[in-house]
Coordinates of C-alpha atoms and ligand atoms in Angstrom, one line a residue:
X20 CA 102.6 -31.5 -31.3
X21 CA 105.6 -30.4 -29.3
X22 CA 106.4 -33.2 -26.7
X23 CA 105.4 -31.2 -23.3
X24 CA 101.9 -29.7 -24.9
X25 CA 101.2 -33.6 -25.3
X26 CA 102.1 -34.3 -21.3
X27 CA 100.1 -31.3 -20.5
X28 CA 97.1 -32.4 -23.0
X29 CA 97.4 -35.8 -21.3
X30 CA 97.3 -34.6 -17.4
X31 CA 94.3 -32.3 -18.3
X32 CA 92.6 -35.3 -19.9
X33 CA 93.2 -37.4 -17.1
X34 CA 92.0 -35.1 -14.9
X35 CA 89.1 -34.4 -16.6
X36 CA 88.5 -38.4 -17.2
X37 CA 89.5 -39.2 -12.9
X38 CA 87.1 -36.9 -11.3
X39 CA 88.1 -37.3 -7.0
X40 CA 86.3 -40.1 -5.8
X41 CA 82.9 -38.6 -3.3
X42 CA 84.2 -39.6 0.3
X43 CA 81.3 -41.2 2.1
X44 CA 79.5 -40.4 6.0
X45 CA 77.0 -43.0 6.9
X46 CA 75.8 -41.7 10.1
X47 CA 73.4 -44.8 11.8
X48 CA 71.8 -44.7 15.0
X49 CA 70.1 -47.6 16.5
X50 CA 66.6 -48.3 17.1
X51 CA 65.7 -44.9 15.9
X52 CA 62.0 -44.8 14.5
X53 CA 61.4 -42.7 11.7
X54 CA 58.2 -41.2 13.7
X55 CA 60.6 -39.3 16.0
X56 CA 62.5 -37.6 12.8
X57 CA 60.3 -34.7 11.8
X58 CA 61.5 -35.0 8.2
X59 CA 58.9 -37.6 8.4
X60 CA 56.3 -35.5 9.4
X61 CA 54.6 -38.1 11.8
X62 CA 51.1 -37.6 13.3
X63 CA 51.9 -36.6 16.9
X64 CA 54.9 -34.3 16.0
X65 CA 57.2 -36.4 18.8
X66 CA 60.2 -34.2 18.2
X67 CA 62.0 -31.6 15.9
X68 CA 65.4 -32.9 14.4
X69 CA 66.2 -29.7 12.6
X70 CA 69.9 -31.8 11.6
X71 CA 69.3 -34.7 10.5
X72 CA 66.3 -32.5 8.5
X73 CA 68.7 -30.8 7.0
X74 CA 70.4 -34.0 4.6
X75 CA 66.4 -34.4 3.7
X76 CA 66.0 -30.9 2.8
X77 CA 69.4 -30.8 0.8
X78 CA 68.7 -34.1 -0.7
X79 CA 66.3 -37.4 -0.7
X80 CA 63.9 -39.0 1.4
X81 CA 63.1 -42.8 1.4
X82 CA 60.0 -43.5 2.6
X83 CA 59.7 -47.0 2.5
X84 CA 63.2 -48.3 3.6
X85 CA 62.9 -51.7 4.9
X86 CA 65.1 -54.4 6.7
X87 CA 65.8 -57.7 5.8
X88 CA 65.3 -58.7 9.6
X89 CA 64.6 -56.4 12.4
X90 CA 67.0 -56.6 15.5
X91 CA 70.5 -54.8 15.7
X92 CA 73.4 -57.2 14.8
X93 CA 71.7 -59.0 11.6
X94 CA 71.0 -55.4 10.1
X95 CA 74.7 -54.6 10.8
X96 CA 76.3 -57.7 9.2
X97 CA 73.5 -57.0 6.1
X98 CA 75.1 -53.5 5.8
X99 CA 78.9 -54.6 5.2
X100 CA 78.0 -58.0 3.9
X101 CA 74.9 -57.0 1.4
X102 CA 73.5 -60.1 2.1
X103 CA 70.7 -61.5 3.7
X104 CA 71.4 -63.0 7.4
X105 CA 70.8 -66.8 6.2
X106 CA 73.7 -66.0 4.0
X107 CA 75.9 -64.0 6.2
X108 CA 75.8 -65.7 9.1
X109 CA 74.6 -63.4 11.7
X110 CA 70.5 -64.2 11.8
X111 CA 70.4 -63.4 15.4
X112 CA 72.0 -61.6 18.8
X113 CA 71.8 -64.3 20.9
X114 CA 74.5 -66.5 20.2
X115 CA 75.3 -64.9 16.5
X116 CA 79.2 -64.0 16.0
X117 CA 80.2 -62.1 12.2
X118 CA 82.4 -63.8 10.3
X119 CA 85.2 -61.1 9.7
X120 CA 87.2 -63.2 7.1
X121 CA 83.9 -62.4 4.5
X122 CA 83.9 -60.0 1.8
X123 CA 82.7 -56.6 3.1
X124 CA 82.1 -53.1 1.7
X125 CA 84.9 -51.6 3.7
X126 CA 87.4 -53.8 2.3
X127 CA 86.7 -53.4 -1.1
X128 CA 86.8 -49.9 -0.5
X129 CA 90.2 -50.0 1.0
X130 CA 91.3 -52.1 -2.2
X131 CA 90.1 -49.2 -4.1
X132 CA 92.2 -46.8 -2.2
X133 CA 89.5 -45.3 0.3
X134 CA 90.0 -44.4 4.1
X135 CA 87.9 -46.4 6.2
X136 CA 87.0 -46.1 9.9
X137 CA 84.0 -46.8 12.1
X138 CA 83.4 -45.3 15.1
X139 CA 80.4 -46.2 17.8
X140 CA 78.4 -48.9 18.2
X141 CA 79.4 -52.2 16.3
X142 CA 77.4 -55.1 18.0
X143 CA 78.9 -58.2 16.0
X144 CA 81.2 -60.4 18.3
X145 CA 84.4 -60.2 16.5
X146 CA 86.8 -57.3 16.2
X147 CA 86.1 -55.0 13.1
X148 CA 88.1 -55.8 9.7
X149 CA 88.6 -53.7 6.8
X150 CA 89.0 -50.6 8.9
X151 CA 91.9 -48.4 8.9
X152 CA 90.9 -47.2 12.3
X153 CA 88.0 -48.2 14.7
X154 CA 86.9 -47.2 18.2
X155 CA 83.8 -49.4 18.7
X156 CA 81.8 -49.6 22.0
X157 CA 82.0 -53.1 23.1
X158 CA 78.6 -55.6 22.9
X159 CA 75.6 -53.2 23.4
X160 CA 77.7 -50.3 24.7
X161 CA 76.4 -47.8 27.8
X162 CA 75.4 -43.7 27.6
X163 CA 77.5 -42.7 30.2
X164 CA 81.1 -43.0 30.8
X165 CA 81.6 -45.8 27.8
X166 CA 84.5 -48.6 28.0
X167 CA 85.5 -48.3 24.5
X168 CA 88.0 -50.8 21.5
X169 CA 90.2 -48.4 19.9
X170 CA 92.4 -50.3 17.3
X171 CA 92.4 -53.2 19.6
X172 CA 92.7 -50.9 22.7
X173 CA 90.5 -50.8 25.5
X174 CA 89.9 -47.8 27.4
X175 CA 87.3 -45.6 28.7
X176 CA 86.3 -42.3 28.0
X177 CA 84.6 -40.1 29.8
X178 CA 81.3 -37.9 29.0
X179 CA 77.9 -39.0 27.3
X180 CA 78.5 -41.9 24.9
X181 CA 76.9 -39.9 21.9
X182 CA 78.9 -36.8 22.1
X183 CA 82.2 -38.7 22.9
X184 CA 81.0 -41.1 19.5
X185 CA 80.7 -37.9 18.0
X186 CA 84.1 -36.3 19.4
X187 CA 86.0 -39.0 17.8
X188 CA 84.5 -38.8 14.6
X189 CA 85.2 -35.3 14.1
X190 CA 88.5 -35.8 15.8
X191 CA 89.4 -38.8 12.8
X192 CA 88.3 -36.5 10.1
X193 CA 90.8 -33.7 11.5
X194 CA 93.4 -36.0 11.1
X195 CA 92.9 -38.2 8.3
X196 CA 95.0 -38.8 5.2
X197 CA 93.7 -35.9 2.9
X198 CA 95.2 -37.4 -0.1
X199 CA 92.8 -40.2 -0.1
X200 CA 89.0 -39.9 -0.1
X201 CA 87.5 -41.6 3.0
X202 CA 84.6 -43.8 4.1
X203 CA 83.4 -43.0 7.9
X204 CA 81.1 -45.1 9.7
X205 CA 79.7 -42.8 12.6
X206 CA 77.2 -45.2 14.6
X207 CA 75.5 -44.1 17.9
X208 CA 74.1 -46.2 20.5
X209 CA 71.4 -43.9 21.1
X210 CA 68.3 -44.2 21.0
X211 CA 68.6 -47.8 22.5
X212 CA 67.1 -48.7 25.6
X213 CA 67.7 -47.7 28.1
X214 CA 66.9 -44.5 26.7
X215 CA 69.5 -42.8 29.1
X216 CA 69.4 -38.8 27.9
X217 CA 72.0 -36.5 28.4
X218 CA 71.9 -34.5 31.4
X219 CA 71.5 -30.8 29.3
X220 CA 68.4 -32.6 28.2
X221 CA 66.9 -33.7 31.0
X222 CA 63.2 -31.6 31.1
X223 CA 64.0 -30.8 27.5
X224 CA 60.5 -30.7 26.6
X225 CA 59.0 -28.7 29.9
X226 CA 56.7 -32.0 31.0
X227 CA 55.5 -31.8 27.2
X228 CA 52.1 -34.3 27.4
X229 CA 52.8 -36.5 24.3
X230 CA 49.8 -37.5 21.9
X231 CA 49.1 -41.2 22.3
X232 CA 49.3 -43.7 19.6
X233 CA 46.0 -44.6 18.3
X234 CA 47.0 -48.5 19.3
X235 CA 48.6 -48.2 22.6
X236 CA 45.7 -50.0 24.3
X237 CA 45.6 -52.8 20.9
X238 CA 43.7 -55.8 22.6
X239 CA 46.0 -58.1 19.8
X240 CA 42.1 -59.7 18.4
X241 CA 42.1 -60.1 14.7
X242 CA 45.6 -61.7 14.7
X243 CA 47.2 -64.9 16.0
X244 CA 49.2 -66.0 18.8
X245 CA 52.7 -64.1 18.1
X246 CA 51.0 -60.8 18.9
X247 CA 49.6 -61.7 21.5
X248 CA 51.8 -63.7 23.4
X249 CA 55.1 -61.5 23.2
X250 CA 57.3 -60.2 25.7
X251 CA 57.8 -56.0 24.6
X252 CA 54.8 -53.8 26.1
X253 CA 54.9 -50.6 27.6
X254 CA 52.4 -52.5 30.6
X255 CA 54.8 -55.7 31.2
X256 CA 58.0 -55.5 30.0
X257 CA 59.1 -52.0 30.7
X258 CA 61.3 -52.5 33.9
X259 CA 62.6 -50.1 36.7
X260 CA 65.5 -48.7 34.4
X261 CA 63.5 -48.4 31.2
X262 CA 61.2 -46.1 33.5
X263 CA 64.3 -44.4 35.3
X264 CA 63.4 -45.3 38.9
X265 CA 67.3 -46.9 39.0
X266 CA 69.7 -44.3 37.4
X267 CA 72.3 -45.9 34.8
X268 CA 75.2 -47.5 36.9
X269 CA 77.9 -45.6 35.2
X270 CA 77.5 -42.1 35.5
X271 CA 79.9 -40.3 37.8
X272 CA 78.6 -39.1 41.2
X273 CA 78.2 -35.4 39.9
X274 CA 76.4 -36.5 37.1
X275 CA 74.4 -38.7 39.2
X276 CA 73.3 -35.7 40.6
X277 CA 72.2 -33.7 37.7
X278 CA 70.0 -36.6 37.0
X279 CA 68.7 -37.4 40.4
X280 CA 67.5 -33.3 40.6
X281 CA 65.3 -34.2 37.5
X282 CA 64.5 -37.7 38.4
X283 CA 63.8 -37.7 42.0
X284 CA 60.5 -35.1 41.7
X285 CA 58.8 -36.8 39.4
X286 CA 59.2 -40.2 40.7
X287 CA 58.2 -39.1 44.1
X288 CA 55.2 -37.3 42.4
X289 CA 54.5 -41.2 40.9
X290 CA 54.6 -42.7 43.5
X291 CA 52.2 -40.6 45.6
X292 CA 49.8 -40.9 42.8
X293 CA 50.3 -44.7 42.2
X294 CA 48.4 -44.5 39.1
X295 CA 47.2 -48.4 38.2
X296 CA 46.2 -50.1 34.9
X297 CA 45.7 -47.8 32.3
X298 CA 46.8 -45.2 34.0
X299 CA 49.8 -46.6 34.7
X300 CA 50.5 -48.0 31.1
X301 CA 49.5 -44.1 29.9
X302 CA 52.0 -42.5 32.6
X303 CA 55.1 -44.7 31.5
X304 CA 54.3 -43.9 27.8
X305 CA 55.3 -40.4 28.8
X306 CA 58.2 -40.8 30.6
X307 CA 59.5 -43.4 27.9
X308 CA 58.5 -40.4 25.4
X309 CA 60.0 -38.1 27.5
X310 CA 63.6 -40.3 27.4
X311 CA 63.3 -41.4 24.2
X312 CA 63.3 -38.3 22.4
X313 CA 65.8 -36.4 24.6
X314 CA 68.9 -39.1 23.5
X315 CA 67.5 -38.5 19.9
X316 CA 68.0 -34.7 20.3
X317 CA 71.9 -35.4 21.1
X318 CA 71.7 -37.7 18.0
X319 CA 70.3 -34.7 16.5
X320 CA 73.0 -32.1 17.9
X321 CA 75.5 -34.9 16.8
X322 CA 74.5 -34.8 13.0
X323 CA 74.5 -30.7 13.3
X324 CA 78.1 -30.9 13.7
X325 CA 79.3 -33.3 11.4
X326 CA 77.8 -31.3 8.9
X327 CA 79.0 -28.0 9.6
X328 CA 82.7 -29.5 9.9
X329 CA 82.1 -30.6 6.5
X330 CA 80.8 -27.0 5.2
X331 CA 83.3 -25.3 6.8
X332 CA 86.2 -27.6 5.6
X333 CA 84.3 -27.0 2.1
X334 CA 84.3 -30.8 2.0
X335 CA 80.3 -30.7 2.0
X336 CA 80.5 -30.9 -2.0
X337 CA 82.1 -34.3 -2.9
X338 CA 80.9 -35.7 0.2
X339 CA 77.8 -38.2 0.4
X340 CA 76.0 -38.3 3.7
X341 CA 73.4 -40.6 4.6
X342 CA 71.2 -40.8 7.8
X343 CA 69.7 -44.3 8.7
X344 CA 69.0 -46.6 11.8
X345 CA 69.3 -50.5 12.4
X346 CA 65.8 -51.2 12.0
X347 CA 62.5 -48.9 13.5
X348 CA 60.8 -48.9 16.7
X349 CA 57.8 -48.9 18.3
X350 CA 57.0 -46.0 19.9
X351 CA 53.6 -47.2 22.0
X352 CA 51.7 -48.8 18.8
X353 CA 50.1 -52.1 19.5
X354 CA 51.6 -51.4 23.0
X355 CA 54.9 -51.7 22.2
X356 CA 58.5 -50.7 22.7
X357 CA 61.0 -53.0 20.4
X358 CA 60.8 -54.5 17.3
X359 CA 61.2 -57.2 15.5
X360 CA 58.2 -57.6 13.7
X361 CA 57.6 -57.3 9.7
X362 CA 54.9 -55.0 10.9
X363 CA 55.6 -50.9 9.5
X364 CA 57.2 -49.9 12.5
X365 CA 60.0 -52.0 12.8
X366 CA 59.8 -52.8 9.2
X367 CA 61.2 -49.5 8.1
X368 CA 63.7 -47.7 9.1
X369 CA 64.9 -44.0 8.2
X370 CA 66.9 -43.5 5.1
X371 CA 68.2 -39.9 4.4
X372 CA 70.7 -39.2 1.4
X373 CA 72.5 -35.7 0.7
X374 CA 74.7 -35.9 -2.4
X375 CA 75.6 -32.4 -3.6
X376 CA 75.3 -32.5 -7.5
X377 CA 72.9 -35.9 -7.3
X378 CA 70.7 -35.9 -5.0
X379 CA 67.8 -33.0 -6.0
X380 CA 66.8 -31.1 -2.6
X381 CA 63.8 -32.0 -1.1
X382 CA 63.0 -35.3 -3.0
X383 CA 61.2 -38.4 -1.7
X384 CA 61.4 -41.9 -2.7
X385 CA 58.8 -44.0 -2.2
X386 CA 60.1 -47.1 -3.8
X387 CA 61.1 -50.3 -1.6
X388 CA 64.8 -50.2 -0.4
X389 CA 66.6 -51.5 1.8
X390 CA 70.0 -51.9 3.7
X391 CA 70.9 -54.9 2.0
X392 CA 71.2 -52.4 -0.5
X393 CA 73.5 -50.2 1.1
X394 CA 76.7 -52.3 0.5
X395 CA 76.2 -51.7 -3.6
X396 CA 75.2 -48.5 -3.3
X397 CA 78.3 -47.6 -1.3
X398 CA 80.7 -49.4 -3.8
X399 CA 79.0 -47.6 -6.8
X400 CA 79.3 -43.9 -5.2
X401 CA 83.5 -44.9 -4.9
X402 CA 83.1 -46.4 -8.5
X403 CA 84.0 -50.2 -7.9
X404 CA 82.1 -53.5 -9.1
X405 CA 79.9 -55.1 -6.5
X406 CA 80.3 -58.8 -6.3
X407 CA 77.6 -60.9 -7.7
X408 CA 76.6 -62.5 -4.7
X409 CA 76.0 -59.4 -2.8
X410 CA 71.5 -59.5 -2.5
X411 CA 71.1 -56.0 -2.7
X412 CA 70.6 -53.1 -5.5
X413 CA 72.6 -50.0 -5.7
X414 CA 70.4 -46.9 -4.9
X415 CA 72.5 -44.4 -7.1
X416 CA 70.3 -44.2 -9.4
X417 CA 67.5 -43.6 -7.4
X418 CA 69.8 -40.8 -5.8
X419 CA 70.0 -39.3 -9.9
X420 CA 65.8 -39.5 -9.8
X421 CA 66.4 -42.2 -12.4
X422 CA 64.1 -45.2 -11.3
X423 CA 65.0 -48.8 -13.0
X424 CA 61.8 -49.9 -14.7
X425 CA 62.5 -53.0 -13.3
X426 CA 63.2 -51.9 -9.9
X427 CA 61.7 -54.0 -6.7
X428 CA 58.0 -54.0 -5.9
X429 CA 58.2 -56.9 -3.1
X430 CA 60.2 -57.5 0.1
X431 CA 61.6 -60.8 1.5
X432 CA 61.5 -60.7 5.0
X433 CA 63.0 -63.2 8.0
X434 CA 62.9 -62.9 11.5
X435 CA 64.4 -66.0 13.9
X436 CA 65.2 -65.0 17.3
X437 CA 63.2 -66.8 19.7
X438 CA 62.3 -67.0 22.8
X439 CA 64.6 -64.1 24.7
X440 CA 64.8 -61.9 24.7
X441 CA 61.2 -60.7 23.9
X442 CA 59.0 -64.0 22.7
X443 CA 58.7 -62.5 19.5
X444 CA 58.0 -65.6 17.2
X445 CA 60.2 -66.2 14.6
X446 CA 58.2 -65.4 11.2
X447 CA 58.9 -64.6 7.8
X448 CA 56.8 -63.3 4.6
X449 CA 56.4 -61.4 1.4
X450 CA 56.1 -57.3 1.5
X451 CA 54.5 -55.1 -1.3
X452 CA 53.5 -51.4 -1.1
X453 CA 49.9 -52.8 -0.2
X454 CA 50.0 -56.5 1.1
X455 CA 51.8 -58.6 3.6
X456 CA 51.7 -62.7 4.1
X457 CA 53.2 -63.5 7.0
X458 CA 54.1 -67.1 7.9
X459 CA 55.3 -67.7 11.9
X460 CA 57.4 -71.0 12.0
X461 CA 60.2 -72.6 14.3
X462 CA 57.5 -73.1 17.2
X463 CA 54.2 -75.3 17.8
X464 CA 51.9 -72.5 16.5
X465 CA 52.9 -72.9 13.0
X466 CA 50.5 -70.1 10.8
X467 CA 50.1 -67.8 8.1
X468 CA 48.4 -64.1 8.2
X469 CA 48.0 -61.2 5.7
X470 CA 47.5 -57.9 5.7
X471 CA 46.0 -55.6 3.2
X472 CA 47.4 -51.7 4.4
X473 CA 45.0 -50.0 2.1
X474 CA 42.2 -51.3 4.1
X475 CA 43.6 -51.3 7.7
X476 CA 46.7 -49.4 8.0
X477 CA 47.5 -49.9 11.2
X478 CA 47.7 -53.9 10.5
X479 CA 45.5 -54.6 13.3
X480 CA 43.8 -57.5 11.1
X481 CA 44.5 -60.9 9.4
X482 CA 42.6 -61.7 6.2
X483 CA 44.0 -64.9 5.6
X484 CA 41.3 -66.7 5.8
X485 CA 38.9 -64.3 4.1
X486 CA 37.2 -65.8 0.6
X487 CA 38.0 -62.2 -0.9
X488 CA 41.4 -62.6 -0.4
X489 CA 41.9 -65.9 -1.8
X490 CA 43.5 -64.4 -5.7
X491 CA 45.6 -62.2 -3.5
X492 CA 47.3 -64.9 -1.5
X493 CA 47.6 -67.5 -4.3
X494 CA 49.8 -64.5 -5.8
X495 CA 51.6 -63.6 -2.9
X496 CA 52.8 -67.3 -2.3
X497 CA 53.8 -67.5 -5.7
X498 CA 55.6 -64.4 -5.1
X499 CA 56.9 -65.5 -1.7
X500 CA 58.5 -68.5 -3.3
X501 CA 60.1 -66.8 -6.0
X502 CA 61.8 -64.7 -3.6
X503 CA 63.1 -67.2 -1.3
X504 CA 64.2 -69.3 -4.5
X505 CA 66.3 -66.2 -5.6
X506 CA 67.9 -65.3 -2.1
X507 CA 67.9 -69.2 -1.7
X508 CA 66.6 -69.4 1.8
X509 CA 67.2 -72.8 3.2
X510 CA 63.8 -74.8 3.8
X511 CA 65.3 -75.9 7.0
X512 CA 66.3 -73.8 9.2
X513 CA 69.3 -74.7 11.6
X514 CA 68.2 -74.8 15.4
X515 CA 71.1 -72.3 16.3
X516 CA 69.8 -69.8 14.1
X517 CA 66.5 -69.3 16.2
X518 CA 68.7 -68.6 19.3
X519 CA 68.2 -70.0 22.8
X520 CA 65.7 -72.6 23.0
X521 CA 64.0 -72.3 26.4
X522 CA 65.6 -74.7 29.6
X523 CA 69.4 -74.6 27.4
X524 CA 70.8 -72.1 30.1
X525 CA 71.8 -69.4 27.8
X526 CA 72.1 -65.6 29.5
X527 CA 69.4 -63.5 28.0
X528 CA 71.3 -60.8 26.4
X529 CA 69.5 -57.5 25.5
X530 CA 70.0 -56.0 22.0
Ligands
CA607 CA1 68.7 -51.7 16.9

């Protein structure tokens, strides 16, 4: 063989051999439940998201994607870290701060010779590291008119903090390296409280009277204190700006405007009909529907375009996009807004993968997954070896339809913020497809509970002191300690982790 034929021979193999590297789009919201993404199909058909549909129709649906521990910051610090938050540092909001010098996705992505940048809402104390370029909202952000980190800049920017999130991501791809494939963070604010819509979708669903969860009026009997006791329903805890009778103090004065038109009616019409008790609790769940739903349809619109740039910059191919949220939400079950609980609701959280070539359209997962899985699964989609301490499983072969035999059939789940900013107690427990045991510790009502979801789905009672159940738990405790054994969850828990111990002073931040 002639010299150049063996160079050509060699490029063509090598080409063949080093296929480009998939460039990655994890788009994540925050607190959005999977009940107001029709992809889901839930029971009172809240909303259509014909977008974020799409990456289910064109690829897979995880129905039972759960979190490690329900609040924003600890499932953002699980994401880059791929560990659990008594590992990583970050178990709470409250006085919680990440660690930046730890070994992250993004940086072992850069090392690999990947683009990285995150745009949005970040929520974790510190400045970003491991990002070639970041514009991050700083602490819990705002909807309108958002002061915003750009590299270490701060600025503000005007316009609705979803479509300016969304602005900037499309505005990075434009003018990103092309040689190198690239990983973009695109993370919204929305749907957080305050629920703050944009003004084109004020009214967007022509006074729409929403179905009412079958547990908005849960009297909390058939469970302990925790549930009872807590700080998050629609009837005590919503305040005047979660119910829009004070307007969001950054909007401009013509937008104020747009949104006092829509506003100023109905409140009037509330006020003349000062609806009490049930009532009252019944009229709020509407409005809070009514809010809700409307920044989800910008979150919506937001996903729409992302994906056409990609078709129409025929990058839609070799590109992975994946939908998910923080953590869920309660949307009026058990009375609720928040989460926090290892209850279904804030337990799961949306997971939506489009792979082009991997992914087959329309397929559902139903096997237990979970963000702490997301770090592996990004570093195996750009080829590179996960570090063994990372918690998690990579989800690529899932994505390929090709199940593990061994693959997870239990959860281990930890909760520890306590008392602000919702009185949720802390808790932790064991998760299968059918049971729950639930221990709440850290405060003087020290107890267990479990659940069985083939009997009562809606987890509105405690079995753990019911003779039937007494194989079940034995099983489930030996299960729950060989899962905190392998993520090796301290037995004691430091007092910082739980947060702000009542009578210390500490500003009750929201999150
Ligand atoms: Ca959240």
């Amino acid at each position: 063989m002639k010299f150049p034929a063996l160079l050509f021979l060699l490029a063509a193999t090598m080409q063949a051999a080093a296929p480009r590297a998939p460039n990655i789009i994890f788009i994540f919201s925050d607190d959005h439940a999977y009940q107001a993404i029709s992809a889901y199909g839930d029971a009172r058909k809240l909303l259509q998201t014909p977008n974020i549909d799409r990456i289910a129709q064109r690829g897979m649906r995880f129905d039972r994607c759960v979190v490690p521990n329900s609040i924003c910051g600890p499932a953002r610090a699980t994401i880059l870290t791929g560990k659990y938050s008594h590992l990583n540092g970050f178990p709470n909001n409250t006085n919680s701060t990440f660690d930046g010098t730890q070994v992250t996705f993004p940086k072992l992505l850069q090392k690999a010779g990947y683009q990285t940048a995150i745009v949005g809402k970040w929520h974790l104390g510190s400045d970003p590291t491991g990002f070639d370029f970041w514009q991050i909202l700083p602490g819990q952000g705002v909807y309108y008119n958002p002061p915003m980190i750009r590299n270490g800049e701060h600025i503000t920017v005007p316009g609705y903090t979803t479509d300016i999130i969304t602005d900037v991501t499309l505005d990075w791809l434009k003018r990103r390296d092309k040689t190198k494939p690239f990983m973009l963070m695109s993370q919204h604010k929305a749907p957080h409280r305050e629920w703050a819509p944009a003004l084109r979708h004020l009214g967007f669903d022509n006074d729409r009277v929403y179905p009412e969860p079958p547990t908005l009026f849960d009297d909390y009997s058939g469970r302990g204190i925790a549930t009872r006791d807590q700080d998050m329903t629609i009837e005590k805890t919503m305040n005047d700006r979660d119910v829009k009778f004070v307007a969001p103090p950054t909007m401009t004065p013509e937008q104020r405007k747009v949104w006092d038109a829509y506003y100023d009616p109905r409140n009037a019409k509330f006020r003349a009909a000062n609806p009490q008790g049930k009532d009252l609790v019944r009229w709020r769940y509407q409005r809070y529907m009514h809010d809700y739903l409307a920044t989800v349809k910008a979150v919506d619109e937001s996903v729409g375009r992302v994906l056409e740039y990609l078709e129409q910059e025929g990058l839609a191919e070799n590109t992975v996009v994946i939908y998910s949220s923080d953590q869920g939400f309660y949307l009026g079950e058990h009375g609720w807004f928040d989460k926090r609980w290892i209850f279904e609701e804030s337990l799961r959280t949306p997971l939506l993968v489009r792979w082009p070539g991997v992914t087959k359209p329309g397929s559902v997962s139903r096997d237990i997954v979970s963000n702490v899985d997301f770090a592996e699964t990004f570093l195996e989609i750009a080829g590179v070896k996960a570090p063994a301490e990372m918690q998690g499983h990579s989800l690529v072969p899932l994505f390929r339809g090709q199940r593990p035999a061994d693959w997870r059939t239990s959860f281990y789940y930890q909760y520890f913020e306590w008392p602000t900013p919702h009185r949720v107690r802390p808790h932790y427990g064991v998760v299968t497809d059918r049971y729950k045991l639930v221990r709440y510790y850290g405060t003087a009502d020290d107890y267990w509970e479990l659940f069985d979801r083939e009997k009562d789905p809606l987890e509105l009672k405690s079995y753990y002191n019911d003779p039937a159940y007494a194989a079940t738990k034995t099983q489930l405790e030996q299960e729950l300690n060989r899962l905190r054994k392998e993520l090796q969850v301290p037995e004691q828990i430091p007092a910082r982790w739980i947060g702000n111990p009542p009578g210390t002073g500490k500003k009750k931040k929201a999150n």
